[in-house]
Amino acid sequence: MNGLLGALLFILLAPLLGGLVAGVDRILTARMQGRVGPPLLQPFYDVGKLFEKENVVVTTAQNFYVLAYLAFIVVSGALFFAGGDLLLVIFAFTLAHVFLVLGAYSVHSPYSHIGAERELIQIMAYEPMIILAAVGLYMVTGSFFTGEIAASTVPVILYLPGVFLGFLTVLTIKLRKSPFDISTSHHAHQEIVKGITTEFSGATLGQIEIAHWYENIFLLGFIYLFFGFNPVLGIAAIAITYFAEIFLDNTTARLRWQAALQSGWAAAAILGILNLAIIGYIMGGA
């Protein structure tokens, strides 16, 4: 029953919270750049305008792939907040981004294709570290189920500091922040042409933005798993992490895709595997 309630709350509230987070992101970004910035609710106004526009598509396949992308993002987040299996959540989450890539490939646009290729590179960059994070959480708490991990009284962050730092490294890629915003210029910092979303418009682009809101709430919820033993500390960690991401986004220039790939794999190899090896050695000797 609690799992079903968690899933329903995510489906209903995540777009609202995600939109508010996007609004805070824009305001803080503007302040860091010496501007007043838009109102807090501006992301909702922008998405509302997108749904009012004529839905011009290059190919009808776009609509299917974007709808599938949105659906699997919602499913992965609902499973996560329902206390489901973390490995199944990661599988659904990855599959969602494959549909987005297919949507970009379905049109004959070089900008869209380059964005799709970069999105695939991003997936290859962050996926190993996210899987290692799931394995680390299992080794410490004895469960792959997010409900049991979040309810665990074990101070997970003390056992997995390397895994957490590695997760933060790939989180920058997942949140599409500089210096690793390589598949699209999410806030138009880097380029005018928006990579993987170049050929999407109207309601279709609105669905992608809503999926991004769902995705952000899911990723912030993932941070909480490391601090589940202390909910207040968990919420504080989420707020500090997101502020650090905004600061990083506004103080760094975008790197080449090779740097994103190397950073993701280095985080997995050095921070992730080393941390898990130490945990395995300690638990094996206990």
XYZ file of N, CA and C in Angstrom:
858
model
N 0.840 -1.211 0.000
C 0.000 0.000 0.000
C 0.869 1.254 0.000
N 1.935 1.246 0.868
C 2.830 2.392 0.905
C 3.558 2.579 -0.414
N 3.882 1.428 -1.059
C 4.560 1.501 -2.350
C 3.682 2.151 -3.407
N 2.406 1.743 -3.433
C 1.465 2.321 -4.400
C 1.283 3.812 -4.147
N 1.227 4.189 -2.863
C 1.081 5.605 -2.514
C 2.306 6.405 -2.967
N 3.497 5.819 -2.757
C 4.721 6.492 -3.193
C 4.738 6.708 -4.694
N 4.300 5.696 -5.441
C 4.266 5.817 -6.900
C 3.275 6.895 -7.338
N 2.080 6.900 -6.714
C 1.067 7.900 -7.074
C 1.539 9.317 -6.739
N 2.158 9.468 -5.570
C 2.657 10.795 -5.192
C 3.718 11.275 -6.175
N 4.579 10.345 -6.615
C 5.602 10.735 -7.596
C 4.965 11.170 -8.906
N 4.010 10.378 -9.390
C 3.380 10.698 -10.679
C 2.673 12.055 -10.626
N 2.032 12.342 -9.477
C 1.247 13.579 -9.374
C 2.098 14.796 -9.003
N 3.070 14.598 -8.098
C 3.789 15.752 -7.548
C 5.128 16.039 -8.218
N 5.738 15.037 -8.830
C 7.064 15.249 -9.421
C 7.084 16.364 -10.480
N 6.063 16.463 -11.369
C 6.101 17.573 -12.331
C 6.024 18.929 -11.639
N 5.227 19.004 -10.562
C 5.110 20.267 -9.823
C 6.448 20.623 -9.153
N 7.027 19.648 -8.440
C 8.303 19.891 -7.768
C 9.419 20.129 -8.781
N 9.405 19.340 -9.857
C 10.432 19.503 -10.899
C 10.380 20.875 -11.542
N 9.157 21.364 -11.797
C 9.006 22.704 -12.376
C 9.484 23.780 -11.421
N 9.184 23.607 -10.126
C 9.640 24.576 -9.127
C 11.166 24.558 -9.006
N 11.743 23.355 -9.040
C 13.210 23.250 -8.999
C 13.822 23.951 -10.211
N 13.195 23.762 -11.375
C 13.684 24.444 -12.587
C 13.571 25.963 -12.438
N 12.488 26.415 -11.784
C 12.333 27.855 -11.557
C 13.397 28.405 -10.628
N 13.672 27.678 -9.547
C 14.738 28.097 -8.625
C 16.080 28.084 -9.340
N 16.290 27.076 -10.164
C 17.535 26.966 -10.943
C 17.728 28.215 -11.807
N 16.673 28.630 -12.498
C 16.778 29.813 -13.376
C 17.051 31.078 -12.578
N 16.395 31.210 -11.420
C 16.585 32.422 -10.605
C 18.018 32.486 -10.067
N 18.510 31.360 -9.526
C 19.880 31.340 -9.002
C 20.890 31.562 -10.126
N 20.619 30.974 -11.275
C 21.508 31.172 -12.431
C 21.563 32.648 -12.815
N 20.410 33.287 -12.839
C 20.355 34.707 -13.183
C 21.122 35.553 -12.161
N 20.925 35.236 -10.878
C 21.631 35.990 -9.834
C 23.142 35.833 -9.987
N 23.593 34.629 -10.288
C 25.034 34.398 -10.463
C 25.583 35.151 -11.669
N 24.707 35.436 -12.633
C 25.121 36.165 -13.837
C 24.815 37.655 -13.741
N 24.365 38.126 -12.562
C 24.088 39.545 -12.371
C 22.799 40.010 -13.001
N 21.847 39.088 -13.190
C 20.552 39.442 -13.761
C 19.457 39.234 -12.725
N 18.277 39.832 -12.988
C 17.140 39.660 -12.085
C 16.564 38.262 -12.240
N 16.437 37.849 -13.478
C 15.932 36.506 -13.729
C 14.425 36.448 -13.855
N 13.905 35.306 -14.334
C 12.455 35.144 -14.537
C 11.758 34.841 -13.216
N 10.420 34.933 -13.203
C 9.676 34.531 -11.995
C 9.789 33.037 -11.748
N 9.473 32.641 -10.528
C 9.619 31.232 -10.123
C 8.811 30.279 -11.009
N 7.640 30.749 -11.439
C 6.746 29.868 -12.197
C 6.990 29.911 -13.713
N 8.047 30.594 -14.151
C 8.298 30.737 -15.586
C 8.390 29.391 -16.329
N 9.020 28.350 -15.745
C 9.042 27.052 -16.470
C 7.650 26.528 -16.803
N 6.669 26.755 -15.896
C 5.293 26.307 -16.168
C 4.681 27.121 -17.306
N 4.959 28.448 -17.312
C 4.442 29.283 -18.401
C 5.016 28.826 -19.746
N 6.322 28.522 -19.742
C 6.987 28.119 -20.989
C 6.416 26.806 -21.522
N 6.228 25.840 -20.624
C 5.679 24.546 -21.069
C 4.226 24.717 -21.521
N 3.479 25.575 -20.820
C 2.100 25.852 -21.233
C 2.039 26.431 -22.634
N 2.959 27.349 -22.945
C 3.012 27.930 -24.294
C 3.330 26.867 -25.342
N 4.225 25.948 -24.989
C 4.588 24.893 -25.944
C 3.370 24.049 -26.316
N 2.505 23.770 -25.333
C 1.323 22.947 -25.615
C 0.256 23.715 -26.386
N 0.359 25.060 -26.399
C -0.596 25.865 -27.169
C -0.180 26.013 -28.628
N 1.086 25.738 -28.911
C 1.581 25.922 -30.275
C 1.173 24.758 -31.178
N 1.211 25.038 -32.472
C 0.924 23.983 -33.443
C 2.001 22.908 -33.351
N 1.587 21.662 -33.322
C 2.529 20.558 -33.168
C 3.106 20.168 -34.521
N 4.169 20.855 -34.918
C 4.815 20.577 -36.206
C 5.851 19.476 -36.000
N 5.741 18.411 -36.766
C 6.698 17.313 -36.625
C 7.347 17.026 -37.972
N 8.594 16.605 -37.927
C 9.300 16.221 -39.151
C 8.827 14.847 -39.596
N 8.654 13.955 -38.620
C 8.128 12.620 -38.889
C 7.255 12.206 -37.713
N 6.181 11.482 -38.004
C 5.238 11.105 -36.935
C 5.878 10.149 -35.924
N 6.976 9.483 -36.329
C 7.650 8.570 -35.396
C 8.189 9.321 -34.183
N 8.487 10.615 -34.378
C 8.969 11.424 -33.261
C 8.022 11.365 -32.073
N 6.734 11.517 -32.364
C 5.740 11.561 -31.293
C 5.751 10.270 -30.470
N 5.838 9.131 -31.174
C 5.856 7.841 -30.471
C 7.078 7.725 -29.567
N 8.258 8.058 -30.114
C 9.487 7.893 -29.333
C 9.509 8.830 -28.119
N 9.056 10.062 -28.290
C 9.051 10.995 -27.158
C 8.030 10.564 -26.109
N 6.874 10.075 -26.554
C 5.874 9.585 -25.602
C 6.423 8.392 -24.821
N 7.148 7.497 -25.530
C 7.761 6.346 -24.861
C 8.836 6.815 -23.877
N 9.588 7.842 -24.276
C 10.607 8.406 -23.377
C 9.960 8.911 -22.094
N 8.908 9.690 -22.232
C 8.210 10.227 -21.064
C 7.623 9.096 -20.205
N 7.019 8.108 -20.869
C 6.371 7.008 -20.135
C 7.394 6.225 -19.308
N 8.548 5.914 -19.891
C 9.530 5.107 -19.163
C 10.244 5.911 -18.071
N 10.369 7.237 -18.269
C 10.901 8.071 -17.179
C 9.934 8.028 -15.990
N 8.633 8.145 -16.287
C 7.622 8.102 -15.224
C 7.626 6.730 -14.550
N 7.722 5.658 -15.357
C 7.732 4.298 -14.795
C 8.953 4.095 -13.897
N 10.116 4.532 -14.353
C 11.326 4.338 -13.545
C 11.216 5.100 -12.227
N 10.724 6.341 -12.273
C 10.566 7.112 -11.043
C 9.503 6.524 -10.131
N 8.396 6.047 -10.730
C 7.318 5.449 -9.919
C 7.812 4.187 -9.222
N 8.576 3.358 -9.935
C 9.149 2.162 -9.329
C 10.096 2.527 -8.194
N 10.879 3.574 -8.426
C 11.852 4.014 -7.413
C 11.138 4.445 -6.137
N 10.135 5.316 -6.272
C 9.455 5.840 -5.083
C 8.431 4.843 -4.522
N 8.147 3.781 -5.263
C 7.295 2.714 -4.726
C 8.107 1.712 -3.918
N 9.429 1.926 -3.884
C 10.294 1.008 -3.134
C 10.723 -0.192 -3.943
N 10.694 -0.081 -5.266
C 10.995 -1.205 -6.144
C 12.476 -1.538 -6.251
N 12.744 -2.549 -7.091
C 14.112 -3.027 -7.294
C 14.927 -1.971 -8.043
N 16.070 -1.603 -7.471
C 16.873 -0.537 -8.052
C 17.434 -0.912 -9.423
N 17.748 -2.187 -9.614
C 18.270 -2.618 -10.913
C 17.197 -2.474 -11.999
N 15.955 -2.816 -11.662
C 14.855 -2.650 -12.614
C 14.621 -1.171 -12.910
N 14.764 -0.327 -11.887
C 14.618 1.118 -12.060
C 15.665 1.641 -13.042
N 16.916 1.212 -12.853
C 18.006 1.668 -13.732
C 17.767 1.191 -15.166
N 17.259 -0.038 -15.322
C 16.978 -0.559 -16.662
C 15.910 0.300 -17.362
N 14.814 0.602 -16.647
C 13.737 1.414 -17.236
C 14.236 2.823 -17.543
N 15.077 3.346 -16.672
C 15.623 4.695 -16.853
C 16.509 4.763 -18.104
N 17.333 3.753 -18.285
C 18.207 3.715 -19.467
C 17.382 3.537 -20.735
N 16.381 2.663 -20.667
C 15.525 2.418 -21.837
C 14.818 3.711 -22.262
N 14.428 4.531 -21.291
C 13.779 5.800 -21.615
C 14.676 6.653 -22.495
N 15.945 6.736 -22.150
C 16.860 7.577 -22.924
C 17.187 6.986 -24.285
N 17.083 5.664 -24.392
C 17.252 5.051 -25.714
C 16.120 5.508 -26.637
N 14.895 5.602 -26.107
C 13.772 6.091 -26.929
C 13.996 7.546 -27.354
N 14.564 8.366 -26.458
C 14.846 9.759 -26.836
C 15.874 9.808 -27.963
N 16.874 8.950 -27.866
C 17.891 8.886 -28.920
C 17.251 8.458 -30.243
N 16.376 7.454 -30.194
C 15.706 6.996 -31.416
C 14.848 8.107 -32.015
N 14.224 8.911 -31.150
C 13.437 10.035 -31.647
C 14.293 11.035 -32.398
N 15.491 11.295 -31.877
C 16.397 12.220 -32.557
C 16.920 11.639 -33.867
N 17.132 10.320 -33.876
C 17.626 9.667 -35.099
C 16.539 9.543 -36.168
N 15.275 9.669 -35.768
C 14.182 9.444 -36.727
C 14.023 10.582 -37.722
N 14.702 11.705 -37.486
C 14.639 12.830 -38.439
C 15.982 12.962 -39.153
N 15.934 13.561 -40.339
C 17.153 13.694 -41.134
C 17.776 15.068 -40.885
N 18.309 15.240 -39.705
C 18.923 16.517 -39.338
C 20.304 16.245 -38.750
N 21.343 16.873 -39.292
C 22.699 16.624 -38.757
C 22.835 17.084 -37.311
N 22.147 18.178 -36.950
C 22.226 18.652 -35.559
C 21.592 17.629 -34.607
N 20.448 17.105 -35.026
C 19.745 16.111 -34.222
C 20.574 14.827 -34.086
N 21.193 14.412 -35.183
C 21.994 13.183 -35.162
C 23.226 13.346 -34.269
N 23.870 14.512 -34.340
C 25.043 14.750 -33.482
C 24.606 14.739 -32.012
N 23.453 15.348 -31.733
C 22.934 15.328 -30.368
C 22.636 13.916 -29.899
N 22.072 13.080 -30.802
C 21.766 11.682 -30.439
C 23.048 10.912 -30.148
N 24.069 11.132 -30.977
C 25.347 10.441 -30.738
C 25.945 10.852 -29.400
N 25.851 12.149 -29.097
C 26.389 12.620 -27.818
C 25.574 12.086 -26.634
N 24.259 11.923 -26.838
C 23.424 11.355 -25.772
C 23.843 9.912 -25.493
N 24.149 9.157 -26.562
C 24.620 7.782 -26.371
C 25.949 7.757 -25.621
N 26.822 8.718 -25.938
C 28.102 8.801 -25.219
C 27.855 9.107 -23.746
N 26.902 9.992 -23.483
C 26.561 10.293 -22.095
C 26.081 9.038 -21.360
N 25.245 8.239 -22.024
C 24.749 7.010 -21.398
C 25.925 6.090 -21.056
N 26.860 5.959 -22.016
C 28.033 5.106 -21.762
C 28.891 5.675 -20.636
N 28.884 7.010 -20.479
C 29.723 7.651 -19.463
C 29.172 7.447 -18.055
N 27.840 7.556 -17.894
C 27.298 7.527 -16.526
C 26.788 6.150 -16.094
N 26.477 5.285 -17.043
C 25.837 4.024 -16.686
C 26.688 3.152 -15.750
N 28.005 2.975 -16.010
C 28.794 2.118 -15.094
C 28.753 2.613 -13.652
N 28.857 3.932 -13.455
C 28.879 4.465 -12.091
C 27.529 4.287 -11.406
N 26.436 4.437 -12.136
C 25.109 4.259 -11.528
C 24.896 2.806 -11.113
N 25.371 1.865 -11.937
C 25.250 0.445 -11.577
C 26.113 0.139 -10.354
N 27.328 0.709 -10.305
C 28.189 0.501 -9.135
C 27.551 1.082 -7.872
N 26.866 2.211 -8.023
C 26.172 2.795 -6.869
C 25.098 1.847 -6.353
N 24.367 1.220 -7.268
C 23.340 0.250 -6.855
C 23.975 -0.947 -6.157
N 25.095 -1.422 -6.696
C 25.791 -2.562 -6.080
C 26.302 -2.183 -4.688
N 26.860 -0.970 -4.567
C 27.346 -0.513 -3.273
C 26.229 -0.424 -2.238
N 25.091 0.108 -2.647
C 23.951 0.202 -1.726
C 23.501 -1.193 -1.279
N 23.576 -2.161 -2.200
C 23.205 -3.538 -1.830
C 24.203 -4.129 -0.831
N 25.496 -3.873 -1.074
C 26.520 -4.445 -0.190
C 26.391 -3.909 1.242
N 25.975 -2.660 1.353
C 25.893 -2.050 2.691
C 24.571 -2.363 3.381
N 23.475 -2.320 2.630
C 22.147 -2.489 3.249
C 21.582 -3.895 3.085
N 22.152 -4.679 2.147
C 21.659 -6.039 1.934
C 20.397 -6.104 1.097
N 20.076 -5.043 0.380
C 18.854 -5.051 -0.426
C 19.010 -4.161 -1.652
N 18.349 -4.592 -2.745
C 18.282 -3.752 -3.941
C 16.990 -2.921 -3.960
N 16.121 -3.156 -2.984
C 14.829 -2.464 -2.989
C 14.968 -1.081 -2.351
N 14.546 -0.060 -3.073
C 14.771 1.315 -2.619
C 14.060 1.613 -1.302
N 12.901 0.984 -1.092
C 12.175 1.212 0.161
C 12.985 0.736 1.357
N 13.601 -0.451 1.220
C 14.413 -0.998 2.314
C 15.718 -0.220 2.477
N 16.298 0.237 1.370
C 17.550 1.022 1.449
C 17.278 2.348 2.165
N 16.186 3.023 1.772
C 15.861 4.321 2.371
C 15.518 4.182 3.853
N 14.938 3.031 4.230
C 14.534 2.819 5.635
C 15.663 2.258 6.486
N 16.779 1.934 5.867
C 17.895 1.340 6.607
C 18.472 2.340 7.616
N 18.841 1.827 8.771
C 19.449 2.683 9.804
C 20.970 2.752 9.653
N 21.498 2.040 8.676
C 22.949 2.052 8.437
C 23.346 3.394 7.808
N 24.351 4.077 8.339
C 24.811 5.334 7.720
C 25.572 5.060 6.422
N 24.822 4.885 5.353
C 25.388 4.422 4.076
C 26.520 5.328 3.598
N 26.367 6.630 3.770
C 27.366 7.572 3.257
C 28.740 7.336 3.886
N 28.774 6.843 5.118
C 30.061 6.594 5.776
C 30.769 5.378 5.177
N 29.996 4.449 4.624
C 30.567 3.260 3.987
C 30.892 3.513 2.509
N 30.155 4.424 1.900
C 30.289 4.616 0.446
C 30.631 6.063 0.063
N 31.653 6.673 0.673
C 31.987 8.058 0.282
C 32.505 8.148 -1.151
N 33.287 7.144 -1.558
C 33.807 7.141 -2.927
C 32.706 6.942 -3.949
N 31.804 6.019 -3.660
C 30.678 5.783 -4.570
C 29.821 7.038 -4.670
N 29.614 7.720 -3.542
C 28.795 8.937 -3.563
C 29.465 10.029 -4.403
N 30.771 10.203 -4.239
C 31.479 11.211 -5.042
C 31.446 10.841 -6.533
N 31.566 9.544 -6.810
C 31.466 9.108 -8.201
C 30.080 9.365 -8.766
N 29.052 9.129 -7.930
C 27.677 9.399 -8.373
C 27.475 10.890 -8.647
N 28.067 11.743 -7.794
C 27.949 13.191 -8.026
C 28.609 13.597 -9.338
N 29.695 12.923 -9.686
C 30.382 13.231 -10.953
C 29.462 12.972 -12.148
N 28.816 11.799 -12.147
C 27.943 11.492 -13.277
C 26.599 12.222 -13.162
N 26.268 12.680 -11.954
C 25.024 13.444 -11.794
C 25.067 14.727 -12.622
N 26.251 15.335 -12.716
C 26.404 16.535 -13.549
C 26.060 16.223 -14.999
N 26.463 15.047 -15.453
C 26.119 14.632 -16.825
C 24.622 14.439 -16.943
N 24.032 13.749 -15.966
C 22.607 13.444 -16.035
C 21.722 14.690 -15.946
N 22.166 15.682 -15.155
C 21.373 16.912 -15.022
C 21.598 17.874 -16.184
N 22.460 17.480 -17.108
C 22.781 18.284 -18.295
C 23.369 19.639 -17.896
N 24.312 19.594 -16.975
C 24.980 20.797 -16.517
C 26.394 20.864 -17.082
N 26.908 22.092 -17.226
C 28.308 22.249 -17.593
C 29.170 21.723 -16.461
N 30.327 21.152 -16.736
C 30.986 21.121 -18.049
C 30.623 19.921 -18.920
N 29.566 19.164 -18.552
C 29.255 17.937 -19.291
C 27.923 17.995 -20.018
N 27.428 19.164 -20.328
C 26.182 19.292 -21.083
C 26.506 19.160 -22.569
N 26.698 17.922 -23.009
C 27.223 17.742 -24.362
C 26.171 17.377 -25.399
N 25.028 16.810 -24.985
C 24.047 16.394 -25.993
C 23.056 17.497 -26.340
N 22.929 18.477 -25.456
C 22.057 19.611 -25.733
C 22.506 20.777 -24.886
N 22.256 21.972 -25.355
C 22.575 23.152 -24.548
C 21.320 23.509 -23.774
N 21.194 22.934 -22.569
C 19.917 22.984 -21.872
C 19.486 24.405 -21.518
N 20.434 25.247 -21.131
C 20.080 26.625 -20.800
C 20.610 27.607 -21.847
N 20.947 27.087 -23.023
C 21.459 27.919 -24.111
C 22.739 28.656 -23.707
N 23.524 28.047 -22.775
C 24.798 28.662 -22.409
C 25.811 28.534 -23.530
N 25.792 27.381 -24.178
C 26.905 27.019 -25.047
C 26.614 27.221 -26.530
N 25.422 26.864 -26.962
C 25.122 26.880 -28.387
C 23.695 27.360 -28.623
N 23.433 27.805 -29.826
C 22.071 28.185 -30.192
C 21.298 26.939 -30.617
N 21.947 26.084 -31.397
C 21.319 24.842 -31.828
C 21.328 23.872 -30.650
N 20.175 23.257 -30.353
C 20.025 22.509 -29.105
C 20.179 21.002 -29.254
N 21.091 20.589 -30.118
C 21.475 19.185 -30.170
C 20.318 18.227 -30.333
N 20.170 17.319 -29.378
C 19.206 16.230 -29.521
C 17.761 16.727 -29.593
N 17.474 17.925 -29.080
C 16.094 18.433 -29.106
C 15.858 19.449 -30.232
N 16.824 19.586 -31.144
C 16.719 20.603 -32.199
C 15.438 20.472 -33.023
N 15.067 19.255 -33.379
C 13.938 19.053 -34.290
C 12.618 18.780 -33.574
N 12.580 18.993 -32.256
C 11.323 18.843 -31.515
C 10.741 20.223 -31.239
N 9.425 20.326 -31.298
C 8.770 21.609 -31.047
C 7.372 21.373 -30.474
N 6.734 22.467 -30.065
C 5.357 22.386 -29.601
C 5.150 21.414 -28.451
N 4.057 20.671 -28.517
C 3.700 19.752 -27.435
C 4.747 18.665 -27.245
N 5.392 18.255 -28.335
C 6.423 17.208 -28.228
C 7.589 17.690 -27.378
N 8.023 18.943 -27.616
C 9.098 19.509 -26.801
C 8.633 19.710 -25.355
N 7.345 20.041 -25.194
C 6.786 20.179 -23.851
C 6.852 18.863 -23.076
N 6.580 17.739 -23.768
C 6.662 16.431 -23.113
C 8.099 16.128 -22.681
N 9.063 16.525 -23.502
C 10.475 16.299 -23.142
C 10.828 17.102 -21.895
N 10.336 18.334 -21.818
C 10.632 19.167 -20.642
C 9.995 18.587 -19.384
N 8.770 18.087 -19.501
C 8.114 17.466 -18.344
C 8.868 16.204 -17.923
N 9.329 15.431 -18.912
C 10.129 14.238 -18.596
C 11.403 14.639 -17.849
N 11.976 15.770 -18.238
C 13.188 16.257 -17.567
C 12.878 16.611 -16.106
N 11.710 17.165 -15.849
C 11.316 17.467 -14.463
C 11.190 16.181 -13.657
N 10.503 15.176 -14.240
C 10.386 13.875 -13.570
C 11.775 13.302 -13.280
N 12.636 13.394 -14.273
C 13.979 12.820 -14.169
C 14.774 13.480 -13.042
N 14.678 14.794 -12.936
C 15.421 15.515 -11.896
C 14.980 15.085 -10.494
N 13.676 14.926 -10.306
C 13.187 14.496 -8.989
C 13.658 13.084 -8.677
N 13.646 12.218 -9.664
C 14.156 10.855 -9.471
C 15.635 10.882 -9.071
N 16.441 11.691 -9.769
C 17.879 11.750 -9.481
C 18.143 12.331 -8.087
N 17.368 13.333 -7.692
C 17.527 13.892 -6.357
C 17.117 12.871 -5.299
N 16.117 12.060 -5.622
C 15.718 10.988 -4.711
C 16.818 9.948 -4.550
N 17.596 9.722 -5.596
C 18.711 8.770 -5.540
C 19.736 9.233 -4.509
N 19.979 10.556 -4.441
C 20.929 11.094 -3.448
C 20.475 10.733 -2.039
N 19.162 10.785 -1.830
C 18.602 10.521 -0.492
C 18.963 9.127 0.020
N 19.130 8.159 -0.876
C 19.412 6.788 -0.459
C 20.702 6.699 0.355
N 21.643 7.615 0.108
C 22.905 7.591 0.846
C 22.738 8.157 2.268
N 21.614 8.854 2.507
C 21.410 9.522 3.803
C 20.089 9.106 4.451
N 19.554 7.951 4.051
C 18.248 7.520 4.550
C 18.183 7.368 6.060
N 19.329 7.139 6.705
C 19.352 6.971 8.172
C 19.004 8.256 8.894
N 19.119 9.407 8.190
C 18.806 10.701 8.796
C 18.083 11.571 7.765
N 16.744 11.583 7.769
C 15.985 12.307 6.735
C 16.351 13.787 6.612
N 16.599 14.446 7.736
C 16.953 15.872 7.677
C 18.276 16.059 6.942
N 19.237 15.206 7.275
C 20.527 15.256 6.589
C 20.364 14.935 5.106
N 19.459 14.014 4.796
C 19.214 13.655 3.406
C 18.671 14.823 2.599
N 17.698 15.538 3.165
C 17.123 16.696 2.467
C 18.170 17.801 2.318
N 18.983 18.001 3.365
C 20.041 19.008 3.286
C 21.062 18.638 2.208
N 21.402 17.353 2.117
C 22.360 16.899 1.104
C 21.822 17.142 -0.303
N 20.520 16.916 -0.493
C 19.906 17.160 -1.810
C 20.000 18.645 -2.166
N 19.671 19.523 -1.203
C 19.689 20.967 -1.470
C 21.112 21.453 -1.768
N 22.067 21.005 -0.976
C 23.464 21.433 -1.181
C 23.995 20.916 -2.513
N 23.675 19.675 -2.822
C 24.145 19.085 -4.086
C 23.601 19.845 -5.284
N 22.304 20.174 -5.248
C 21.725 20.851 -6.412
C 22.267 22.272 -6.552
N 22.477 22.948 -5.404
C 23.071 24.287 -5.474
C 24.488 24.209 -6.053
N 25.252 23.198 -5.638
C 26.610 23.026 -6.166
C 26.581 22.783 -7.670
N 25.564 22.031 -8.139
C 25.437 21.773 -9.579
C 25.157 23.075 -10.343
N 24.308 23.921 -9.779
C 24.008 25.204 -10.439
C 25.255 26.084 -10.467
N 25.976 26.116 -9.360
C 27.210 26.907 -9.297
C 28.220 26.411 -10.333
N 28.371 25.088 -10.408
C 29.293 24.497 -11.380
C 28.862 24.818 -12.804
N 27.567 24.794 -13.035
C 27.017 25.060 -14.370
C 27.339 26.475 -14.839
N 27.410 27.392 -13.874
C 27.614 28.802 -14.230
C 29.060 29.265 -14.126
N 29.931 28.394 -13.715
C 31.332 28.799 -13.544
C 32.304 27.977 -14.378
N 31.765 27.063 -15.176
C 32.648 26.240 -16.010
C 32.183 26.269 -17.455
N 33.146 26.114 -18.356
C 32.826 26.012 -19.785
C 32.657 24.545 -20.144
N 31.882 24.305 -21.175
C 31.635 22.917 -21.551
C 32.901 22.267 -22.098
N 33.143 21.035 -21.677
C 34.288 20.268 -22.163
C 33.880 19.425 -23.364
N 34.866 18.828 -23.995
C 34.597 17.954 -25.132
C 33.990 16.640 -24.643
N 33.354 15.912 -25.552
C 32.681 14.673 -25.158
C 33.668 13.645 -24.619
N 34.933 13.719 -25.103
C 35.936 12.773 -24.595
C 36.149 12.966 -23.087
N 36.092 14.233 -22.638
C 36.301 14.514 -21.210
C 35.152 13.962 -20.378
N 33.937 14.048 -20.912
C 32.779 13.502 -20.192
C 32.904 11.987 -20.046
N 33.296 11.336 -21.133
C 33.448 9.874 -21.108
C 34.554 9.464 -20.135
N 35.695 10.169 -20.227
C 36.821 9.834 -19.341
C 36.471 10.098 -17.869
N 35.756 11.197 -17.614
C 35.396 11.528 -16.232
C 34.446 10.488 -15.651
N 33.455 10.078 -16.446
C 32.499 9.080 -15.978
C 33.168 7.748 -15.691
N 34.033 7.312 -16.592
C 34.714 6.025 -16.398
C 35.761 6.110 -15.287
N 36.446 7.254 -15.175
C 37.430 7.411 -14.098
C 36.739 7.394 -12.739
N 35.582 8.036 -12.659
C 34.823 8.027 -11.404
C 34.416 6.606 -11.034
N 33.991 5.835 -12.062
C 33.583 4.451 -11.799
C 34.774 3.594 -11.399
N 35.902 3.748 -12.114
C 37.067 2.886 -11.883
C 37.784 3.242 -10.584
N 37.968 4.540 -10.329
C 38.770 4.950 -9.175
C 37.910 5.057 -7.909
N 36.858 5.847 -7.988
C 36.039 6.075 -6.793
C 35.111 4.898 -6.504
N 34.438 4.406 -7.552
C 33.444 3.356 -7.355
C 34.044 2.004 -7.016
N 34.861 1.477 -7.919
C 35.395 0.119 -7.725
C 36.305 0.060 -6.500
N 37.124 1.097 -6.284
C 38.013 1.098 -5.114
C 37.208 1.073 -3.816
N 36.154 1.880 -3.764
C 35.301 1.907 -2.575
C 34.643 0.542 -2.344
N 34.136 -0.062 -3.409
C 33.478 -1.372 -3.276
C 34.481 -2.450 -2.869
N 35.716 -2.344 -3.381
C 36.740 -3.327 -3.018
C 37.054 -3.236 -1.522
N 37.131 -2.009 -1.013
C 37.401 -1.826 0.418
C 36.251 -2.370 1.259
N 35.018 -2.049 0.838
C 33.847 -2.551 1.558
C 33.811 -4.078 1.531
N 34.110 -4.654 0.363
C 34.128 -6.105 0.245
C 35.173 -6.729 1.147
N 36.337 -6.089 1.230
C 37.417 -6.613 2.086
C 37.019 -6.545 3.561
N 36.436 -5.393 3.956
C 36.033 -5.225 5.364
C 34.951 -6.226 5.738
N 33.930 -6.361 4.882
C 32.824 -7.266 5.189
C 33.255 -8.723 5.100
N 34.209 -9.002 4.213
C 34.714 -10.370 4.097
C 35.495 -10.782 5.313
N 36.168 -9.794 5.943
C 36.977 -10.100 7.118
C 36.196 -10.051 8.403
N 34.947 -9.504 8.312
C 34.153 -9.369 9.539
C 33.607 -10.721 9.976
